[in-house]
Amino acid sequence: MATQRQLIETGVAPPHDEPPRPWHPVRAPGDASTLWYAVLRRKVKGVFIGTMTFRHGDHHASLLADGWEEVAPEEIKPDPGSPAPEIAPGPMS
């Protein structure tokens, strides 16, 4: 799991498009903070899927009970061993 900004800064994702596979965006408010929101992941068919949910709510508790694990904020970063794909330049602004 990584933020879009982290993926762009490391060259994994282009600044004006979604990240390439295997990365998949998790929809969240633009001002989401790990103070109020929890980032969770679960391994399905050999790959991790992720979500964000309001911390300490019923949905958060339900996901944890279903086997999701919370990702600590310091663990939210791209894997330095992952090669960055070649990215075509985005449109000029």
N, CA, C and O atoms as a printed pandas DataFrame, in Angstrom:
     atom_number atom_name residue_name chain_id  residue_number  x_coord  y_coord  z_coord
0              1         N          MET        A               1    0.852   -1.159    0.000
1              2        CA          MET        A               1    0.000    0.000    0.000
2              3         C          MET        A               1    0.898    1.221    0.000
3              4         O          MET        A               1    1.903    1.279    0.709
4              5         N          ALA        A               2    0.514    2.190   -0.807
5              6        CA          ALA        A               2    1.256    3.441   -0.890
6              7         C          ALA        A               2    0.282    4.542   -1.292
7              8         O          ALA        A               2   -0.762    4.273   -1.886
8              9         N          THR        A               3    0.628    5.771   -0.967
9             10        CA          THR        A               3   -0.203    6.891   -1.387
10            11         C          THR        A               3    0.092    7.209   -2.848
11            12         O          THR        A               3    1.145    6.851   -3.375
12            13         N          GLN        A               4   -0.845    7.881   -3.489
13            14        CA          GLN        A               4   -0.628    8.273   -4.877
14            15         C          GLN        A               4    0.596    9.167   -4.980
15            16         O          GLN        A               4    1.398    9.024   -5.903
16            17         N          ARG        A               5    0.743   10.081   -4.044
17            18        CA          ARG        A               5    1.897   10.986   -4.054
18            19         C          ARG        A               5    3.205   10.192   -3.981
19            20         O          ARG        A               5    4.159   10.506   -4.692
20            21         N          GLN        A               6    3.254    9.159   -3.120
21            22        CA          GLN        A               6    4.459    8.333   -3.006
22            23         C          GLN        A               6    4.750    7.611   -4.316
23            24         O          GLN        A               6    5.905    7.521   -4.730
24            25         N          LEU        A               7    3.713    7.096   -4.970
25            26        CA          LEU        A               7    3.918    6.382   -6.227
26            27         C          LEU        A               7    4.418    7.310   -7.323
27            28         O          LEU        A               7    5.245    6.918   -8.146
28            29         N          ILE        A               8    3.919    8.536   -7.333
29            30        CA          ILE        A               8    4.378    9.519   -8.327
30            31         C          ILE        A               8    5.829    9.904   -8.043
31            32         O          ILE        A               8    6.650    9.946   -8.960
32            33         N          GLU        A               9    6.151   10.186   -6.772
33            34        CA          GLU        A               9    7.510   10.602   -6.394
34            35         C          GLU        A               9    8.553    9.529   -6.702
35            36         O          GLU        A               9    9.695    9.861   -7.019
36            37         N          THR        A              10    8.182    8.248   -6.615
37            38        CA          THR        A              10    9.134    7.173   -6.883
38            39         C          THR        A              10    9.136    6.743   -8.345
39            40         O          THR        A              10    9.883    5.842   -8.726
40            41         N          GLY        A              11    8.301    7.385   -9.168
41            42        CA          GLY        A              11    8.280    7.064  -10.592
42            43         C          GLY        A              11    7.445    5.848  -10.950
43            44         O          GLY        A              11    7.503    5.374  -12.084
44            45         N          VAL        A              12    6.673    5.338  -10.008
45            46        CA          VAL        A              12    5.835    4.172  -10.288
46            47         C          VAL        A              12    4.579    4.580  -11.038
47            48         O          VAL        A              12    4.108    3.833  -11.896
48            49         N          ALA        A              13    4.028    5.746  -10.734
49            50        CA          ALA        A              13    2.784    6.199  -11.349
50            51         C          ALA        A              13    2.984    7.544  -12.032
51            52         O          ALA        A              13    3.775    8.368  -11.574
52            53         N          PRO        A              14    2.265    7.764  -13.131
53            54        CA          PRO        A              14    2.324    9.074  -13.775
54            55         C          PRO        A              14    1.485   10.082  -12.982
55            56         O          PRO        A              14    0.526    9.698  -12.312
56            57         N          PRO        A              15    1.838   11.357  -13.055
57            58        CA          PRO        A              15    1.112   12.348  -12.253
58            59         C          PRO        A              15   -0.325   12.604  -12.702
59            60         O          PRO        A              15   -1.128   13.098  -11.910
60            61         N          HIS        A              16   -0.672   12.283  -13.944
61            62        CA          HIS        A              16   -2.003   12.621  -14.456
62            63         C          HIS        A              16   -2.828   11.404  -14.820
63            64         O          HIS        A              16   -3.741   11.498  -15.640
64            65         N          ASP        A              17   -2.521   10.256  -14.218
65            66        CA          ASP        A              17   -3.253    9.041  -14.537
66            67         C          ASP        A              17   -3.196    8.106  -13.336
67            68         O          ASP        A              17   -2.468    8.348  -12.374
68            69         N          GLU        A              18   -3.977    7.037  -13.412
69            70        CA          GLU        A              18   -3.970    6.062  -12.323
70            71         C          GLU        A              18   -2.699    5.227  -12.387
71            72         O          GLU        A              18   -2.088    5.105  -13.448
72            73         N          PRO        A              19   -2.300    4.652  -11.255
73            74        CA          PRO        A              19   -1.080    3.848  -11.238
74            75         C          PRO        A              19   -1.245    2.563  -12.054
75            76         O          PRO        A              19   -2.359    2.058  -12.191
76            77         N          PRO        A              20   -0.146    2.031  -12.597
77            78        CA          PRO        A              20   -0.222    0.795  -13.368
78            79         C          PRO        A              20   -0.439   -0.415  -12.463
79            80         O          PRO        A              20   -0.194   -0.350  -11.259
80            81         N          ARG        A              21   -0.892   -1.502  -13.043
81            82        CA          ARG        A              21   -1.021   -2.751  -12.290
82            83         C          ARG        A              21    0.339   -3.171  -11.785
83            84         O          ARG        A              21    1.323   -2.952  -12.492
84            85         N          PRO        A              22    0.457   -3.740  -10.648
85            86        CA          PRO        A              22   -0.601   -4.296   -9.810
86            87         C          PRO        A              22   -1.222   -3.279   -8.867
87            88         O          PRO        A              22   -2.065   -3.655   -8.053
88            89         N          TRP        A              23   -0.843   -2.005   -8.938
89            90        CA          TRP        A              23   -1.394   -0.988   -8.054
90            91         C          TRP        A              23   -2.833   -0.702   -8.439
91            92         O          TRP        A              23   -3.176   -0.670   -9.621
92            93         N          HIS        A              24   -3.666   -0.497   -7.443
93            94        CA          HIS        A              24   -5.069   -0.171   -7.654
94            95         C          HIS        A              24   -5.446    0.924   -6.667
95            96         O          HIS        A              24   -5.193    0.792   -5.470
96            97         N          PRO        A              25   -6.048    2.003   -7.154
97            98        CA          PRO        A              25   -6.370    3.096   -6.237
98            99         C          PRO        A              25   -7.462    2.720   -5.240
99           100         O          PRO        A              25   -8.419    2.022   -5.575
100          101         N          VAL        A              26   -7.300    3.192   -4.026
101          102        CA          VAL        A              26   -8.316    3.059   -2.990
102          103         C          VAL        A              26   -9.015    4.411   -2.926
103          104         O          VAL        A              26   -8.367    5.437   -2.720
104          105         N          ARG        A              27  -10.298    4.417   -3.097
105          106        CA          ARG        A              27  -11.051    5.676   -3.075
106          107         C          ARG        A              27  -11.185    6.174   -1.639
107          108         O          ARG        A              27  -11.564    5.428   -0.736
108          109         N          ALA        A              28  -10.867    7.451   -1.452
109          110        CA          ALA        A              28  -10.949    8.054   -0.125
110          111         C          ALA        A              28  -11.071    9.562   -0.300
111          112         O          ALA        A              28  -10.718   10.096   -1.352
112          113         N          PRO        A              29  -11.565   10.246    0.718
113          114        CA          PRO        A              29  -11.615   11.703    0.652
114          115         C          PRO        A              29  -10.210   12.281    0.507
115          116         O          PRO        A              29   -9.243   11.715    1.016
116          117         N          GLY        A              30  -10.104   13.394   -0.180
117          118        CA          GLY        A              30   -8.799   14.029   -0.391
118          119         C          GLY        A              30   -8.124   14.463    0.888
119          120         O          GLY        A              30   -6.901   14.593    0.928
120          121         N          ASP        A              31   -8.900   14.689    1.938
121          122        CA          ASP        A              31   -8.312   15.126    3.199
122          123         C          ASP        A              31   -8.276   13.997    4.230
123          124         O          ASP        A              31   -8.189   14.253    5.431
124          125         N          ALA        A              32   -8.341   12.752    3.763
125          126        CA          ALA        A              32   -8.322   11.598    4.677
126          127         C          ALA        A              32   -7.017   11.599    5.469
127          128         O          ALA        A              32   -5.938   11.817    4.920
128          129         N          SER        A              33   -7.139   11.357    6.745
129          130        CA          SER        A              33   -5.988   11.317    7.641
130          131         C          SER        A              33   -6.042   10.016    8.424
131          132         O          SER        A              33   -7.124    9.542    8.770
132          133         N          THR        A              34   -4.878    9.434    8.706
133          134        CA          THR        A              34   -4.873    8.195    9.486
134          135         C          THR        A              34   -5.258    8.455   10.943
135          136         O          THR        A              34   -5.369    7.514   11.728
136          137         N          LEU        A              35   -5.461    9.717   11.310
137          138        CA          LEU        A              35   -6.005   10.014   12.629
138          139         C          LEU        A              35   -7.464    9.554   12.689
139          140         O          LEU        A              35   -7.907    9.008   13.700
140          141         N          TRP        A              36   -8.212    9.780   11.595
141          142        CA          TRP        A              36   -9.640    9.450   11.557
142          143         C          TRP        A              36   -9.951    8.202   10.759
143          144         O          TRP        A              36  -10.957    7.537   11.009
144          145         N          TYR        A              37   -9.094    7.876    9.797
145          146        CA          TYR        A              37   -9.341    6.736    8.922
146          147         C          TYR        A              37   -8.298    5.651    9.150
147          148         O          TYR        A              37   -7.148    5.939    9.481
148          149         N          ALA        A              38   -8.711    4.402    8.971
149          150        CA          ALA        A              38   -7.790    3.270    9.050
150          151         C          ALA        A              38   -7.603    2.720    7.639
151          152         O          ALA        A              38   -8.564    2.607    6.878
152          153         N          VAL        A              39   -6.373    2.382    7.298
153          154        CA          VAL        A              39   -6.056    1.712    6.047
154          155         C          VAL        A              39   -5.967    0.224    6.369
155          156         O          VAL        A              39   -5.226   -0.185    7.263
156          157         N          LEU        A              40   -6.724   -0.575    5.635
157          158        CA          LEU        A              40   -6.743   -2.016    5.888
158          159         C          LEU        A              40   -6.410   -2.765    4.614
159          160         O          LEU        A              40   -6.625   -2.270    3.508
160          161         N          ARG        A              41   -5.878   -3.976    4.788
161          162        CA          ARG        A              41   -5.568   -4.828    3.640
162          163         C          ARG        A              41   -5.948   -6.262    3.968
163          164         O          ARG        A              41   -6.059   -6.662    5.127
164          165         N          ARG        A              42   -6.143   -7.021    2.888
165          166        CA          ARG        A              42   -6.459   -8.438    3.021
166          167         C          ARG        A              42   -5.909   -9.143    1.795
167          168         O          ARG        A              42   -6.030   -8.650    0.674
168          169         N          LYS        A              43   -5.300  -10.306    2.018
169          170        CA          LYS        A              43   -4.737  -11.072    0.909
170          171         C          LYS        A              43   -5.834  -11.937    0.303
171          172         O          LYS        A              43   -6.478  -12.723    0.998
172          173         N          VAL        A              44   -6.038  -11.782   -1.006
173          174        CA          VAL        A              44   -7.046  -12.531   -1.749
174          175         C          VAL        A              44   -6.380  -13.078   -3.009
175          176         O          VAL        A              44   -5.853  -12.316   -3.819
176          177         N          LYS        A              45   -6.406  -14.381   -3.169
177          178        CA          LYS        A              45   -5.819  -15.044   -4.345
178          179         C          LYS        A              45   -4.368  -14.609   -4.583
179          180         O          LYS        A              45   -3.950  -14.406   -5.723
180          181         N          GLY        A              46   -3.613  -14.470   -3.497
181          182        CA          GLY        A              46   -2.192  -14.177   -3.615
182          183         C          GLY        A              46   -1.823  -12.714   -3.742
183          184         O          GLY        A              46   -0.637  -12.390   -3.803
184          185         N          VAL        A              47   -2.805  -11.811   -3.783
185          186        CA          VAL        A              47   -2.506  -10.376   -3.864
186          187         C          VAL        A              47   -3.256   -9.650   -2.756
187          188         O          VAL        A              47   -4.300  -10.109   -2.292
188          189         N          PHE        A              48   -2.714   -8.517   -2.342
189          190        CA          PHE        A              48   -3.371   -7.718   -1.320
190          191         C          PHE        A              48   -4.379   -6.778   -1.963
191          192         O          PHE        A              48   -4.102   -6.163   -2.993
192          193         N          ILE        A              49   -5.548   -6.673   -1.345
193          194        CA          ILE        A              49   -6.507   -5.641   -1.705
194          195         C          ILE        A              49   -6.584   -4.710   -0.504
195          196         O          ILE        A              49   -6.296   -5.125    0.618
196          197         N          GLY        A              50   -6.963   -3.478   -0.723
197          198        CA          GLY        A              50   -6.976   -2.527    0.372
198          199         C          GLY        A              50   -8.226   -1.675    0.377
199          200         O          GLY        A              50   -8.950   -1.589   -0.615
200          201         N          THR        A              51   -8.461   -1.053    1.510
201          202        CA          THR        A              51   -9.584   -0.141    1.670
202          203         C          THR        A              51   -9.278    0.839    2.788
203          204         O          THR        A              51   -8.351    0.641    3.572
204          205         N          MET        A              52  -10.065    1.891    2.848
205          206        CA          MET        A              52  -10.011    2.832    3.963
206          207         C          MET        A              52  -11.382    2.864    4.596
207          208         O          MET        A              52  -12.396    2.777    3.903
208          209         N          THR        A              53  -11.417    2.988    5.897
209          210        CA          THR        A              53  -12.678    3.077    6.610
210          211         C          THR        A              53  -12.513    4.000    7.806
211          212         O          THR        A              53  -11.414    4.181    8.330
212          213         N          PHE        A              54  -13.623    4.576    8.223
213          214        CA          PHE        A              54  -13.607    5.450    9.389
214          215         C          PHE        A              54  -13.177    4.632   10.602
215          216         O          PHE        A              54  -13.762    3.590   10.899
216          217         N          ARG        A              55  -12.172    5.104   11.285
217          218        CA          ARG        A              55  -11.594    4.389   12.421
218          219         C          ARG        A              55  -12.606    4.257   13.574
219          220         O          ARG        A              55  -13.349    5.192   13.871
220          221         N          HIS        A              56  -12.616    3.106   14.200
221          222        CA          HIS        A              56  -13.418    2.804   15.389
222          223         C          HIS        A              56  -14.919    2.764   15.143
223          224         O          HIS        A              56  -15.699    2.840   16.093
224          225         N          GLY        A              57  -15.338    2.646   13.890
225          226        CA          GLY        A              57  -16.760    2.517   13.594
226          227         C          GLY        A              57  -17.143    1.053   13.445
227          228         O          GLY        A              57  -16.290    0.170   13.529
228          229         N          ASP        A              58  -18.421    0.799   13.224
229          230        CA          ASP        A              58  -18.918   -0.568   13.062
230          231         C          ASP        A              58  -18.287   -1.256   11.849
231          232         O          ASP        A              58  -17.960   -2.441   11.904
232          233         N          HIS        A              59  -18.118   -0.509   10.753
233          234        CA          HIS        A              59  -17.532   -1.100    9.544
234          235         C          HIS        A              59  -16.082   -1.509    9.793
235          236         O          HIS        A              59  -15.652   -2.576    9.355
236          237         N          HIS        A              60  -15.339   -0.675   10.487
237          238        CA          HIS        A              60  -13.952   -0.967   10.840
238          239         C          HIS        A              60  -13.884   -2.272   11.635
239          240         O          HIS        A              60  -13.078   -3.149   11.326
240          241         N          ALA        A              61  -14.733   -2.396   12.659
241          242        CA          ALA        A              61  -14.755   -3.603   13.494
242          243         C          ALA        A              61  -15.147   -4.828   12.675
243          244         O          ALA        A              61  -14.589   -5.909   12.869
244          245         N          SER        A              62  -16.094   -4.666   11.771
245          246        CA          SER        A              62  -16.548   -5.774   10.924
246          247         C          SER        A              62  -15.426   -6.270   10.005
247          248         O          SER        A              62  -15.237   -7.475    9.842
248          249         N          LEU        A              63  -14.686   -5.335    9.410
249          250        CA          LEU        A              63  -13.576   -5.727    8.527
250          251         C          LEU        A              63  -12.498   -6.465    9.323
251          252         O          LEU        A              63  -11.978   -7.481    8.860
252          253         N          LEU        A              64  -12.163   -5.974   10.496
253          254        CA          LEU        A              64  -11.160   -6.645   11.323
254          255         C          LEU        A              64  -11.628   -8.052   11.698
255          256         O          LEU        A              64  -10.833   -8.993   11.697
256          257         N          ALA        A              65  -12.905   -8.195   12.014
257          258        CA          ALA        A              65  -13.456   -9.511   12.361
258          259         C          ALA        A              65  -13.445  -10.463   11.166
259          260         O          ALA        A              65  -13.385  -11.681   11.338
260          261         N          ASP        A              66  -13.503   -9.907    9.955
261          262        CA          ASP        A              66  -13.484  -10.722    8.734
262          263         C          ASP        A              66  -12.074  -11.040    8.240
263          264         O          ASP        A              66  -11.917  -11.605    7.157
264          265         N          GLY        A              67  -11.048  -10.689    9.016
265          266        CA          GLY        A              67   -9.689  -11.062    8.653
266          267         C          GLY        A              67   -8.862   -9.972    7.998
267          268         O          GLY        A              67   -7.727  -10.229    7.598
268          269         N          TRP        A              68   -9.399   -8.748    7.874
269          270        CA          TRP        A              68   -8.607   -7.644    7.352
270          271         C          TRP        A              68   -7.608   -7.234    8.421
271          272         O          TRP        A              68   -7.874   -7.376    9.615
272          273         N          GLU        A              69   -6.453   -6.724    7.993
273          274        CA          GLU        A              69   -5.462   -6.238    8.955
274          275         C          GLU        A              69   -5.214   -4.760    8.716
275          276         O          GLU        A              69   -5.186   -4.290    7.579
276          277         N          GLU        A              70   -5.035   -4.040    9.814
277          278        CA          GLU        A              70   -4.770   -2.612    9.704
278          279         C          GLU        A              70   -3.306   -2.404    9.321
279          280         O          GLU        A              70   -2.416   -3.093    9.819
280          281         N          VAL        A              71   -3.076   -1.454    8.440
281          282        CA          VAL        A              71   -1.725   -1.115    7.994
282          283         C          VAL        A              71   -1.277    0.112    8.779
283          284         O          VAL        A              71   -1.941    1.149    8.756
284          285         N          ALA        A              72   -0.158   -0.007    9.468
285          286        CA          ALA        A              72    0.374    1.120   10.234
286          287         C          ALA        A              72    0.792    2.238    9.280
287          288         O          ALA        A              72    1.309    1.954    8.199
288          289         N          PRO        A              73    0.580    3.503    9.654
289          290        CA          PRO        A              73    0.934    4.611    8.754
290          291         C          PRO        A              73    2.372    4.550    8.244
291          292         O          PRO        A              73    2.626    4.898    7.090
292          293         N          GLU        A              74    3.333    4.110    9.091
293          294        CA          GLU        A              74    4.731    4.057    8.635
294          295         C          GLU        A              74    4.975    2.953    7.616
295          296         O          GLU        A              74    6.020    2.940    6.965
296          297         N          GLU        A              75    4.035    2.028    7.464
297          298        CA          GLU        A              75    4.157    0.964    6.464
298          299         C          GLU        A              75    3.559    1.357    5.118
299          300         O          GLU        A              75    3.673    0.602    4.153
300          301         N          ILE        A              76    2.930    2.516    5.037
301          302        CA          ILE        A              76    2.303    2.966    3.798
302          303         C          ILE        A              76    3.371    3.647    2.955
303          304         O          ILE        A              76    3.664    4.832    3.119
304          305         N          LYS        A              77    3.947    2.857    2.042
305          306        CA          LYS        A              77    5.017    3.351    1.164
306          307         C          LYS        A              77    5.267    2.291    0.098
307          308         O          LYS        A              77    5.002    1.111    0.330
308          309         N          PRO        A              78    5.772    2.690   -1.059
309          310        CA          PRO        A              78    6.085    1.705   -2.092
310          311         C          PRO        A              78    7.221    0.796   -1.660
311          312         O          PRO        A              78    8.092    1.205   -0.893
312          313         N          ASP        A              79    7.213   -0.425   -2.145
313          314        CA          ASP        A              79    8.289   -1.370   -1.874
314          315         C          ASP        A              79    9.514   -0.926   -2.668
315          316         O          ASP        A              79    9.457   -0.876   -3.897
316          317         N          PRO        A              80   10.626   -0.600   -1.994
317          318        CA          PRO        A              80   11.810   -0.123   -2.726
318          319         C          PRO        A              80   12.382   -1.158   -3.687
319          320         O          PRO        A              80   13.133   -0.796   -4.593
320          321         N          GLY        A              81   12.052   -2.425   -3.515
321          322        CA          GLY        A              81   12.550   -3.460   -4.410
322          323         C          GLY        A              81   11.726   -3.618   -5.681
323          324         O          GLY        A              81   12.131   -4.336   -6.595
324          325         N          SER        A              82   10.574   -2.955   -5.750
325          326        CA          SER        A              82    9.713   -3.068   -6.930
326          327         C          SER        A              82   10.249   -2.190   -8.051
327          328         O          SER        A              82   10.500   -1.002   -7.848
328          329         N          PRO        A              83   10.425   -2.771   -9.235
329          330        CA          PRO        A              83   10.888   -1.938  -10.349
330          331         C          PRO        A              83    9.781   -1.007  -10.810
331          332         O          PRO        A              83    8.610   -1.385  -10.849
332          333         N          ALA        A              84   10.160    0.207  -11.156
333          334        CA          ALA        A              84    9.187    1.165  -11.672
334          335         C          ALA        A              84    8.982    0.902  -13.167
335          336         O          ALA        A              84    9.956    0.743  -13.903
336          337         N          PRO        A              85    7.729    0.855  -13.621
337          338        CA          PRO        A              85    7.490    0.667  -15.041
338          339         C          PRO        A              85    7.854    1.927  -15.806
339          340         O          PRO        A              85    7.946    3.009  -15.227
340          341         N          GLU        A              86    8.059    1.784  -17.103
341          342        CA          GLU        A              86    8.346    2.934  -17.929
342          343         C          GLU        A              86    7.049    3.722  -18.093
343          344         O          GLU        A              86    6.010    3.153  -18.430
344          345         N          ILE        A              87    7.111    5.009  -17.858
345          346        CA          ILE        A              87    5.913    5.853  -17.899
346          347         C          ILE        A              87    6.052    6.880  -19.001
347          348         O          ILE        A              87    7.054    7.588  -19.098
348          349         N          ALA        A              88    5.006    6.944  -19.840
349          350        CA          ALA        A              88    4.978    7.970  -20.884
350          351         C          ALA        A              88    4.681    9.309  -20.234
351          352         O          ALA        A              88    3.892    9.365  -19.291
352          353         N          PRO        A              89    5.292   10.399  -20.712
353          354        CA          PRO        A              89    5.032   11.703  -20.112
354          355         C          PRO        A              89    3.565   12.099  -20.279
355          356         O          PRO        A              89    2.942   11.796  -21.296
356          357         N          GLY        A              90    3.019   12.784  -19.264
357          358        CA          GLY        A              90    1.626   13.240  -19.302
358          359         C          GLY        A              90    1.501   14.497  -20.116
359          360         O          GLY        A              90    2.499   15.047  -20.583
360          361         N          PRO        A              91    0.259   14.962  -20.293
361          362        CA          PRO        A              91    0.056   16.199  -21.074
362          363         C          PRO        A              91    0.655   17.400  -20.347
363          364         O          PRO        A              91    0.663   17.463  -19.118
364          365         N          MET        A              92    1.142   18.328  -21.118
365          366        CA          MET        A              92    1.733   19.551  -20.550
366          367         C          MET        A              92    0.613   20.473  -20.099
367          368         O          MET        A              92   -0.421   20.565  -20.760
368          369         N          SER        A              93    0.813   21.159  -18.972
369          370        CA          SER        A              93   -0.192   22.122  -18.536
370          371         C          SER        A              93    0.292   23.521  -18.747
371          372         O          SER        A              93   -0.422   24.475  -18.437
